[in-house]
mmCIF file of C-alpha atoms in Angstrom:
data_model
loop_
_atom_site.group_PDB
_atom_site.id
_atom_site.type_symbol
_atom_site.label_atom_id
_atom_site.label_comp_id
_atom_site.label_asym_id
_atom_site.label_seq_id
_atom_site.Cartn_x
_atom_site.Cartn_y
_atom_site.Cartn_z
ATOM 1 C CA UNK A 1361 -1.792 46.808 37.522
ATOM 2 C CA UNK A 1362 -1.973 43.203 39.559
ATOM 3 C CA UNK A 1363 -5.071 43.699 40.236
ATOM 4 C CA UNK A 1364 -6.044 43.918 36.039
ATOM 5 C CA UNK A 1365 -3.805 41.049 36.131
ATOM 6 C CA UNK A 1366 -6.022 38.982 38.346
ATOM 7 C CA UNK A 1367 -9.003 40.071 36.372
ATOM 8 C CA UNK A 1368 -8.088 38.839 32.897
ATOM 9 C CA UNK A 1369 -7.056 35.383 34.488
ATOM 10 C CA UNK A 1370 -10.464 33.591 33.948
ATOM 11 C CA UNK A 1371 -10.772 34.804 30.265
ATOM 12 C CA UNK A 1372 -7.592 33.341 30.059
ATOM 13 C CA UNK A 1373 -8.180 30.131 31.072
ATOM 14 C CA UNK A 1374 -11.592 30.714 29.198
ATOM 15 C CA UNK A 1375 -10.128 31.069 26.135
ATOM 16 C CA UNK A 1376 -7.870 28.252 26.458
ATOM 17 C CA UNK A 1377 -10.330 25.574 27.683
ATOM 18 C CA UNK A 1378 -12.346 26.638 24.567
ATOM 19 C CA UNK A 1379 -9.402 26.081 22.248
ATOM 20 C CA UNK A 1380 -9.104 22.926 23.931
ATOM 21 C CA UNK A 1381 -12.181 21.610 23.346
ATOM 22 C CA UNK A 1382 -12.726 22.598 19.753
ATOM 23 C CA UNK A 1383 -9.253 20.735 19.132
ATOM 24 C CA UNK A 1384 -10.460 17.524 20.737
ATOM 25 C CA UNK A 1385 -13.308 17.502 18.854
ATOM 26 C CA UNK A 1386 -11.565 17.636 15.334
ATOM 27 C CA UNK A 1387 -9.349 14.856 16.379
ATOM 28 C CA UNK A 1388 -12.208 12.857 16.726
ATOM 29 C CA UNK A 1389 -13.690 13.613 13.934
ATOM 30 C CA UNK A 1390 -10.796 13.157 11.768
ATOM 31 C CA UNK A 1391 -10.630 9.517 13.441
ATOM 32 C CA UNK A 1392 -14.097 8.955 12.974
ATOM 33 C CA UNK A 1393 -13.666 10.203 9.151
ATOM 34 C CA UNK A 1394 -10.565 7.920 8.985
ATOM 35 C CA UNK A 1395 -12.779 4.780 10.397
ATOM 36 C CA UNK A 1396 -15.548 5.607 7.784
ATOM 37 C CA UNK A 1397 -12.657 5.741 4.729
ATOM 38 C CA UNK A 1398 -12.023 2.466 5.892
ATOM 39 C CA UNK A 1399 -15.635 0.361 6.058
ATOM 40 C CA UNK A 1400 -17.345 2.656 3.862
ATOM 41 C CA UNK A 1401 -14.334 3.670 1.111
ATOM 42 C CA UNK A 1402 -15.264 5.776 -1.558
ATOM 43 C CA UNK A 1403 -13.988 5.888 -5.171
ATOM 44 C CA UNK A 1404 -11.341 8.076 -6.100
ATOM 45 C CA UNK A 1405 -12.751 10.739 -7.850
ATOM 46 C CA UNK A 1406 -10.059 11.170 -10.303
ATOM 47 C CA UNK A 1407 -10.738 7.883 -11.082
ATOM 48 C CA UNK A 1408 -14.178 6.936 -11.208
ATOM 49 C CA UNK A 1409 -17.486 8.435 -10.256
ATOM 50 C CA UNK A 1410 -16.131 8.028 -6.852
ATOM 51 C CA UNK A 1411 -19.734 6.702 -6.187
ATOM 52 C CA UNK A 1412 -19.781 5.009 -2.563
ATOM 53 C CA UNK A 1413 -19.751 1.183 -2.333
ATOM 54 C CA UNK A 1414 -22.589 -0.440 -0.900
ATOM 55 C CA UNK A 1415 -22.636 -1.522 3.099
ATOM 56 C CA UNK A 1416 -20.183 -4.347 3.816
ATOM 57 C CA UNK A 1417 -21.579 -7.215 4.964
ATOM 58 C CA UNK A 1418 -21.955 -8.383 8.548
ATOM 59 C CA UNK A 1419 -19.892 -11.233 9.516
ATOM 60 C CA UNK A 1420 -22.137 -14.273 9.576
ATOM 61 C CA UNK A 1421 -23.230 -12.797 6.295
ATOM 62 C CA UNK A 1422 -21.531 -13.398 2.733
ATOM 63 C CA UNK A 1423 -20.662 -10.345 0.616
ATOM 64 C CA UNK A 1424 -21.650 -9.662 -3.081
ATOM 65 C CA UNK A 1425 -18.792 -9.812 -5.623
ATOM 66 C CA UNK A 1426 -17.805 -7.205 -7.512
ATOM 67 C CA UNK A 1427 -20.166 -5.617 -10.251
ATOM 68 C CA UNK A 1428 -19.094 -7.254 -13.407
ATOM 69 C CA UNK A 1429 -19.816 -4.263 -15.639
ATOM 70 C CA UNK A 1430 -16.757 -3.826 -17.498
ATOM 71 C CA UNK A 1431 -14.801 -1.079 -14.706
ATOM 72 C CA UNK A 1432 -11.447 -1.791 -13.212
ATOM 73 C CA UNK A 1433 -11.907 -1.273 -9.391
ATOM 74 C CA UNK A 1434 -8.813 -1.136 -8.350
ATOM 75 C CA UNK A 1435 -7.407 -1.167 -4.428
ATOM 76 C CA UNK A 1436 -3.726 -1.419 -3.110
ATOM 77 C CA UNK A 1437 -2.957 -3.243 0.300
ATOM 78 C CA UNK A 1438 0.538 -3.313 2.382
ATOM 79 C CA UNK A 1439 3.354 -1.402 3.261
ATOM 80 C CA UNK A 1440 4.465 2.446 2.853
ATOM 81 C CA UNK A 1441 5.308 1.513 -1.002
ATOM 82 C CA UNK A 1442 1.636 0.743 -0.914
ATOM 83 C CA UNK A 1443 0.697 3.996 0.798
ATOM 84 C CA UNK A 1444 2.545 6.021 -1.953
ATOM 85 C CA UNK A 1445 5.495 7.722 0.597
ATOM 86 C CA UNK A 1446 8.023 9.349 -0.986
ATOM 87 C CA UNK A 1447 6.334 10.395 -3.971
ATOM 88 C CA UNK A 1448 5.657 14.276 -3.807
ATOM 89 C CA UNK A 1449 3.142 14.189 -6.137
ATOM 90 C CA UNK A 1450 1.088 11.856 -3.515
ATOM 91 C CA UNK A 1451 0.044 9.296 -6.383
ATOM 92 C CA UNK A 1452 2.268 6.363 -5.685
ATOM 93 C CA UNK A 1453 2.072 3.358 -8.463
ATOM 94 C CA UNK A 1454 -1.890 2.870 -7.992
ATOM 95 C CA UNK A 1455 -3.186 5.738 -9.038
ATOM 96 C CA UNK A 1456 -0.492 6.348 -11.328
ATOM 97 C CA UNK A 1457 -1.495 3.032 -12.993
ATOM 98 C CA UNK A 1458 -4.929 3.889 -12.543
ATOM 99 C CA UNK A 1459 -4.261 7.424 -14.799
ATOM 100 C CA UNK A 1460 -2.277 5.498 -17.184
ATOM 101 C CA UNK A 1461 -4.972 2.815 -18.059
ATOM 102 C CA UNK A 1462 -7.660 5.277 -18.092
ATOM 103 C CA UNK A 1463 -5.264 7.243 -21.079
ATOM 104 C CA UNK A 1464 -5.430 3.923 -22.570
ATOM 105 C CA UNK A 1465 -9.437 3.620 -22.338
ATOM 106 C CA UNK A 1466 -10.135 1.789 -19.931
ATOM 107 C CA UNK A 1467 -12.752 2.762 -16.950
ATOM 108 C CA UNK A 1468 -11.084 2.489 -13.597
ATOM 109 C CA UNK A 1469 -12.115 3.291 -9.930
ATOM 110 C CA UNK A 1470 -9.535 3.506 -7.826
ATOM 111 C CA UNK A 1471 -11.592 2.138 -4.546
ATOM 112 C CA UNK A 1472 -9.258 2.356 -1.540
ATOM 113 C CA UNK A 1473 -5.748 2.775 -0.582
ATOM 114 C CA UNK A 1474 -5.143 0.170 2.376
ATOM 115 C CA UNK A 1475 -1.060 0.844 2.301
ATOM 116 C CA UNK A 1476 0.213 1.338 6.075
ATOM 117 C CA UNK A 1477 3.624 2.629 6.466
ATOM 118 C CA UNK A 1478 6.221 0.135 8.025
ATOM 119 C CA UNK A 1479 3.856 -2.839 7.661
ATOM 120 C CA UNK A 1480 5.217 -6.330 7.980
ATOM 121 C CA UNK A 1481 4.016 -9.679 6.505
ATOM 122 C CA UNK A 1482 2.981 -10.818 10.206
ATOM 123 C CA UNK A 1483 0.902 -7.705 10.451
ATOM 124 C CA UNK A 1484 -0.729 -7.901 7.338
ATOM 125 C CA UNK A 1485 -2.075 -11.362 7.543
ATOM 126 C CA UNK A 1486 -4.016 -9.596 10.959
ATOM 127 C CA UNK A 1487 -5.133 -7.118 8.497
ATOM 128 C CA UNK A 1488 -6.995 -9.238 6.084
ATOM 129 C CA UNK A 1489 -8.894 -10.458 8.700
ATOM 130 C CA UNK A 1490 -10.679 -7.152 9.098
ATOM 131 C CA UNK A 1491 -14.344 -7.113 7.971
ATOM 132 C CA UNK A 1492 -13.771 -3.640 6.097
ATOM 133 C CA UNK A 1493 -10.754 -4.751 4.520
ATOM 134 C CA UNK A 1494 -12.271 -8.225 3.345
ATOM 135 C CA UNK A 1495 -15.024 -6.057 2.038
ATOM 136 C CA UNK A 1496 -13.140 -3.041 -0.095
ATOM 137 C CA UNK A 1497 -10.640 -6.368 -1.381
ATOM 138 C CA UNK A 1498 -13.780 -8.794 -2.423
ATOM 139 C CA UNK A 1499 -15.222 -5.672 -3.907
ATOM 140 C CA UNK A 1500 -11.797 -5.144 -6.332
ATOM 141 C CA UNK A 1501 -11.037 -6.779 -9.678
ATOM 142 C CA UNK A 1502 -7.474 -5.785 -9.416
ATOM 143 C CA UNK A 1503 -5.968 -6.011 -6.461
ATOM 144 C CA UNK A 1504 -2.620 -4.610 -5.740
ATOM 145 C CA UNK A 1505 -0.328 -5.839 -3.056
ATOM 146 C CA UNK A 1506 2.887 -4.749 -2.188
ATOM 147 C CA UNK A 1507 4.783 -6.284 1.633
ATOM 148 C CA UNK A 1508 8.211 -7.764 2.618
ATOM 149 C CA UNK A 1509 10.744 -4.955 2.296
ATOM 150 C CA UNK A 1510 10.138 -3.731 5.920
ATOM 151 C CA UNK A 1511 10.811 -7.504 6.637
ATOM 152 C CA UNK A 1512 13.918 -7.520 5.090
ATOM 153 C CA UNK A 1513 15.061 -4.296 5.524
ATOM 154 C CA UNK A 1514 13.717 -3.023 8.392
ATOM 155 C CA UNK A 1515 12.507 0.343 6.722
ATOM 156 C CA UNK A 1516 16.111 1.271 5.573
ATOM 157 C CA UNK A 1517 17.071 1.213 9.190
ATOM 158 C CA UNK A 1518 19.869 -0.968 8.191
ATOM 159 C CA UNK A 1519 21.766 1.593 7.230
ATOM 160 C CA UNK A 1520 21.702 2.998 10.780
ATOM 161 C CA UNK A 1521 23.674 0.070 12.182
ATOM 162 C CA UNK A 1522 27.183 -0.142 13.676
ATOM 163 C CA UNK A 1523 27.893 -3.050 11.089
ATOM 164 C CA UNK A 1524 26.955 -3.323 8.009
ATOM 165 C CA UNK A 1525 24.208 -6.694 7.271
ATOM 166 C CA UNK A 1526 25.719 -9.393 6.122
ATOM 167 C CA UNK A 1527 24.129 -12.069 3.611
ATOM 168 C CA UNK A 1528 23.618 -14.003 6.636
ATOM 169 C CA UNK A 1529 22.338 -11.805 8.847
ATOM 170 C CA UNK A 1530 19.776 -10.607 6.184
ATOM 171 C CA UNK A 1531 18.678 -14.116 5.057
ATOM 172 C CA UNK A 1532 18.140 -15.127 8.182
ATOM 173 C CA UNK A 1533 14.545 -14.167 8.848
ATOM 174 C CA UNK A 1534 14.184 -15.220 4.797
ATOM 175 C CA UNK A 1535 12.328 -18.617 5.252
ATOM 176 C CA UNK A 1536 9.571 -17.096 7.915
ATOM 177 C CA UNK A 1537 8.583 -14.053 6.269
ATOM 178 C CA UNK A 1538 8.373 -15.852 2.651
ATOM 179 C CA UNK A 1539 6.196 -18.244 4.036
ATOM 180 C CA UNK A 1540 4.135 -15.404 5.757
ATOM 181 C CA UNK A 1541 4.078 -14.103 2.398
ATOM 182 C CA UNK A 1542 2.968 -17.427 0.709
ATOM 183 C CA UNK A 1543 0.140 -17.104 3.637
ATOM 184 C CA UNK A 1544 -0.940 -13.651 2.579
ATOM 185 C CA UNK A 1545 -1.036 -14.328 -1.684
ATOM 186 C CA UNK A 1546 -3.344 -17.252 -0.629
ATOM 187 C CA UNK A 1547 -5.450 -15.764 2.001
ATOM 188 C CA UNK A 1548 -5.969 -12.509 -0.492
ATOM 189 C CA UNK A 1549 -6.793 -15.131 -2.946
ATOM 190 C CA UNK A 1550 -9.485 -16.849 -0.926
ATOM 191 C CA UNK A 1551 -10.809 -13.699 -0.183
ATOM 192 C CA UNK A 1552 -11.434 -13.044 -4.283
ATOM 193 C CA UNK A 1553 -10.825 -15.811 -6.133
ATOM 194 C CA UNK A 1554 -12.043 -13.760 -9.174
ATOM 195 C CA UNK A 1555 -9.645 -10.131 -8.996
ATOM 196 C CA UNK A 1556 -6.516 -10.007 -10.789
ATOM 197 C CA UNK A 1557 -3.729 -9.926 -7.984
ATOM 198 C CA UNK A 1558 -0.522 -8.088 -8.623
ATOM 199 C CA UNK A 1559 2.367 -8.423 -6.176
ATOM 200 C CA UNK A 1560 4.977 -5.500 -6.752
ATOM 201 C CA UNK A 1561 8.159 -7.467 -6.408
ATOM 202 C CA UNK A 1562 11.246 -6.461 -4.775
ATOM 203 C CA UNK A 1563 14.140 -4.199 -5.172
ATOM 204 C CA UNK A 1564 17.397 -3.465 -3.813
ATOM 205 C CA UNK A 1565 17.627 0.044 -2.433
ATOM 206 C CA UNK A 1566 21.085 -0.271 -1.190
ATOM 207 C CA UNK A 1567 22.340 -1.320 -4.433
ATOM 208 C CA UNK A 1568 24.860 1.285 -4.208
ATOM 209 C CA UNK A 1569 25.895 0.747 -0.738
ATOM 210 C CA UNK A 1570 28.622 -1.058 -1.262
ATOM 211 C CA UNK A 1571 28.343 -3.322 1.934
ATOM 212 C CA UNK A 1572 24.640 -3.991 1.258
ATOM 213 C CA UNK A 1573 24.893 -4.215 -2.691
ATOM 214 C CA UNK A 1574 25.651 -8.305 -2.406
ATOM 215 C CA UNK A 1575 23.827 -9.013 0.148
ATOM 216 C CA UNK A 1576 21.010 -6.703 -0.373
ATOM 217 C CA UNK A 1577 20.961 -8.611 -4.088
ATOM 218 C CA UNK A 1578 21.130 -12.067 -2.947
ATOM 219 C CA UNK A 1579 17.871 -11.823 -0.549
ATOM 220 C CA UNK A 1580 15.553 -9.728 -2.647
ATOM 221 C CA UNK A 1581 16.596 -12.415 -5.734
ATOM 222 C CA UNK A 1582 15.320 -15.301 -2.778
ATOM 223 C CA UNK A 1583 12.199 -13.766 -1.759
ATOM 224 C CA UNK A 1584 10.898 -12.876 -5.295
ATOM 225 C CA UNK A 1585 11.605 -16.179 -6.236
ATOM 226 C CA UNK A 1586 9.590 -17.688 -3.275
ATOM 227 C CA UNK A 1587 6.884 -15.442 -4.380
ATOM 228 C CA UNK A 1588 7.349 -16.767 -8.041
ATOM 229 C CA UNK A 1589 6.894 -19.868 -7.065
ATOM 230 C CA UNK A 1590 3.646 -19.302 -5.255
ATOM 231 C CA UNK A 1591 2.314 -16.925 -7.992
ATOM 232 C CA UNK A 1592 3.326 -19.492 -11.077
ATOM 233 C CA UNK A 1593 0.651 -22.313 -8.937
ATOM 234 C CA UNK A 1594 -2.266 -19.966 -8.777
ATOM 235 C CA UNK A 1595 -4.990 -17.987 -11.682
ATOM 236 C CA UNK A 1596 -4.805 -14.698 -12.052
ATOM 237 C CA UNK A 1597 -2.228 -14.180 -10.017
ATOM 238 C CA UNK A 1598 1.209 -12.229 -11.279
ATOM 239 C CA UNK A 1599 4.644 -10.812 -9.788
ATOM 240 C CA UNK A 1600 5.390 -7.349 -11.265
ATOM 241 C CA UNK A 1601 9.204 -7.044 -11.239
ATOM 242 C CA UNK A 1602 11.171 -3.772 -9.900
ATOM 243 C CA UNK A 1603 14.421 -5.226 -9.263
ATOM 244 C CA UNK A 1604 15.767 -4.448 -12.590
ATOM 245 C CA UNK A 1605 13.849 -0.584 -13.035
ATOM 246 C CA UNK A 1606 15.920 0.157 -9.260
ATOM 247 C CA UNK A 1607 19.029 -2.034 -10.422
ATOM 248 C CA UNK A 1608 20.944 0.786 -12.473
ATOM 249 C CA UNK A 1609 19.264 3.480 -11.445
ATOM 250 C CA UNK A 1610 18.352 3.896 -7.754
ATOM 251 C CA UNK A 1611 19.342 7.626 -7.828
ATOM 252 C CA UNK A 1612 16.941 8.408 -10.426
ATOM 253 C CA UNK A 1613 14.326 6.428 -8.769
ATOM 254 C CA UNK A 1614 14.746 6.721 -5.484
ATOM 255 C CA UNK A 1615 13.171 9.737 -2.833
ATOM 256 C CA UNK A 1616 15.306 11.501 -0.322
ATOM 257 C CA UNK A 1617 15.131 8.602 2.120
ATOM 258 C CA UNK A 1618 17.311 6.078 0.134
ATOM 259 C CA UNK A 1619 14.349 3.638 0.855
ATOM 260 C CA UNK A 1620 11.149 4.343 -0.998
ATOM 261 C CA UNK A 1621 10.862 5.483 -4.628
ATOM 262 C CA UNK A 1622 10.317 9.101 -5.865
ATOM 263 C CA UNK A 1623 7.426 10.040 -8.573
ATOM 264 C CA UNK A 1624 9.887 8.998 -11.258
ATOM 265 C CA UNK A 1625 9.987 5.446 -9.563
ATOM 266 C CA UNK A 1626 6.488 4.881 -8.636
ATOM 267 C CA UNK A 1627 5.582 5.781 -12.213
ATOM 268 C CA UNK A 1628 8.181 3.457 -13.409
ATOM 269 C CA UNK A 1629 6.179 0.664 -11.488
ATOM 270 C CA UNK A 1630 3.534 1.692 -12.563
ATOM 271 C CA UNK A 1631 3.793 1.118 -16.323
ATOM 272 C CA UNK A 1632 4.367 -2.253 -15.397
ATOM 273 C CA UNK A 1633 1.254 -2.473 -13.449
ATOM 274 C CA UNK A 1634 -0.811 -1.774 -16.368
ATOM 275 C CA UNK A 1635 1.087 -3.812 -18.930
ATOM 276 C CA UNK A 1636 0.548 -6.792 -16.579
ATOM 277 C CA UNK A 1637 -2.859 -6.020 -16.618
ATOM 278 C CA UNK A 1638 -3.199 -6.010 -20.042
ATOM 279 C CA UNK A 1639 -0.893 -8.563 -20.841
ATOM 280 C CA UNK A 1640 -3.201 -10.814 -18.270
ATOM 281 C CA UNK A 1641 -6.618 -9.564 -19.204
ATOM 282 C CA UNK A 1642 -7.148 -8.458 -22.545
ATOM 283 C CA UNK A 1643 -10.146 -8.484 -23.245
ATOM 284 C CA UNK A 1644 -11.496 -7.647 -19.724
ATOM 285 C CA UNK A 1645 -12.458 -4.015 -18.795
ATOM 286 C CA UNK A 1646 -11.272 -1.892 -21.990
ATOM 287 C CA UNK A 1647 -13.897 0.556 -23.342
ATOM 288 C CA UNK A 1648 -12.307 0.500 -26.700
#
């Protein structure tokens, strides 16, 4: 018996180096695949002809604006409300907005989806110095932005703490971070002066924590008005409010993690989305 022991030993360790190998090799090429999503994105095929984009450019060289052919091309940058998380559907308010103007007649292309989750306005300005990110954003005619609740809030970990925030503690880091964002709305801007920019303003998701429902309140009412103020001094630039959709209902809205919203809430957004759109360009993009 030990000695049929012994024997099987290097099949073993056969079998397991094998297993190893073929592992490591689809990690890389999901990274790879990830890498390529990012400098080469492809339209969403729900929402388009998910035809690829051309090459971006090299840096020393200047890239092409978008095709002016009457499509939407739509992309989404920032945080996890960005990325979609929390909605079990997967859809989160762009392509929700995307389905909802397409109903309407439009032709959209959903081109990328550049939402990280737990992204803060510091880490974002990095971002859109990236040459694939420039490229997928200079590319758009509706850009979607959404940043400064992981600023504020710190994810929801707030509600973690031994003391409850107060409206001190949470305005604190209010005058950086706005400015950061005022940073961000410009640099997007410089990057295509010609897309319509939507920031997805603020809510308070601890509305109904009764510690955090003041507080909470009074800083999301100071940042969106910073952002107001930056939006209201630039074209084509507009602030889609949440604050009141969340207000009176956050647990309609709102997913399992008392932070970001549920289908229900992301497709609350996104009706907005695509009345700001319209409301802001009429006569742009509709194949009616």
């Amino acid at each position: 018996m030990k000695k049929r022991n012994l024997d099987s030993a290097p099949w073993i360790w056969r079998t397991i180096s094998t297993v190893s190998i073929l592992t490591t090799l689809l990690l890389l090429f999901g990274f790879g695949y990830a890498i390529k999503d990012v400098i080469f994105p492809e339209g969403d095929a729900q929402l388009g002809t998910g035809q690829q984009t051309t090459t971006p450019a090299k840096d020393n060289e200047q890239s092409k604006p978008a095709v002016k052919d009457g499509k939407i091309r739509m992309a989404v940058i920032g945080d996890s409300l960005a990325r979609g998380t929390g909605d079990d559907e997967g859809l989160g308010f762009v392509r929700r907005a995307g389905n909802l103007l397409k109903n309407q007649g439009y032709d959209v292309q959903v081109l990328n989806n550049m939402g990280v989750n737990g992204l803060r306005t510091d880490a974002l300005l990095s971002k859109l110095d990236e040459q694939g990110v420039r490229y997928v954003l200079q590319q758009s005619n509706f850009i979607l932005l959404s940043i400064g609740a992981n600023d504020l809030f710190q994810s929801g970990q707030v509600l973690q703490g031994e003391d409850a925030p107060t409206a001190e503690s949470l305005t604190a880091a209010l005058p950086e971070t706005s400015k950061r964002l005022q940073e961000i709305l410009k640099k997007v801007k410089e990057i295509n002066p010609d897309a319509q920019i939507a920031y997805i303003g603020l809510y308070n998701p601890f509305g109904d924590v009764k510690e955090l429902k003041e507080p909470g309140n009074a800083v999301v009412a100071a940042w969106n008005d910073a952002a107001m103020k930056v939006l209201n001094n630039e074209d084509k630039m507009t602030l889609v409010p949440t604050f009141d959709l969340f207000e009176n209902h956050l647990g309609q809205y709102l997913s399992s993690d008392h932070f970001h919203p549920n289908g229900e809430g992301y497709e609350q957004i996104a009706v907005r989305i695509a009345q700001e759109y319209q409301a802001e360009t009429p006569a742009e993009g509709s194949g009616k």
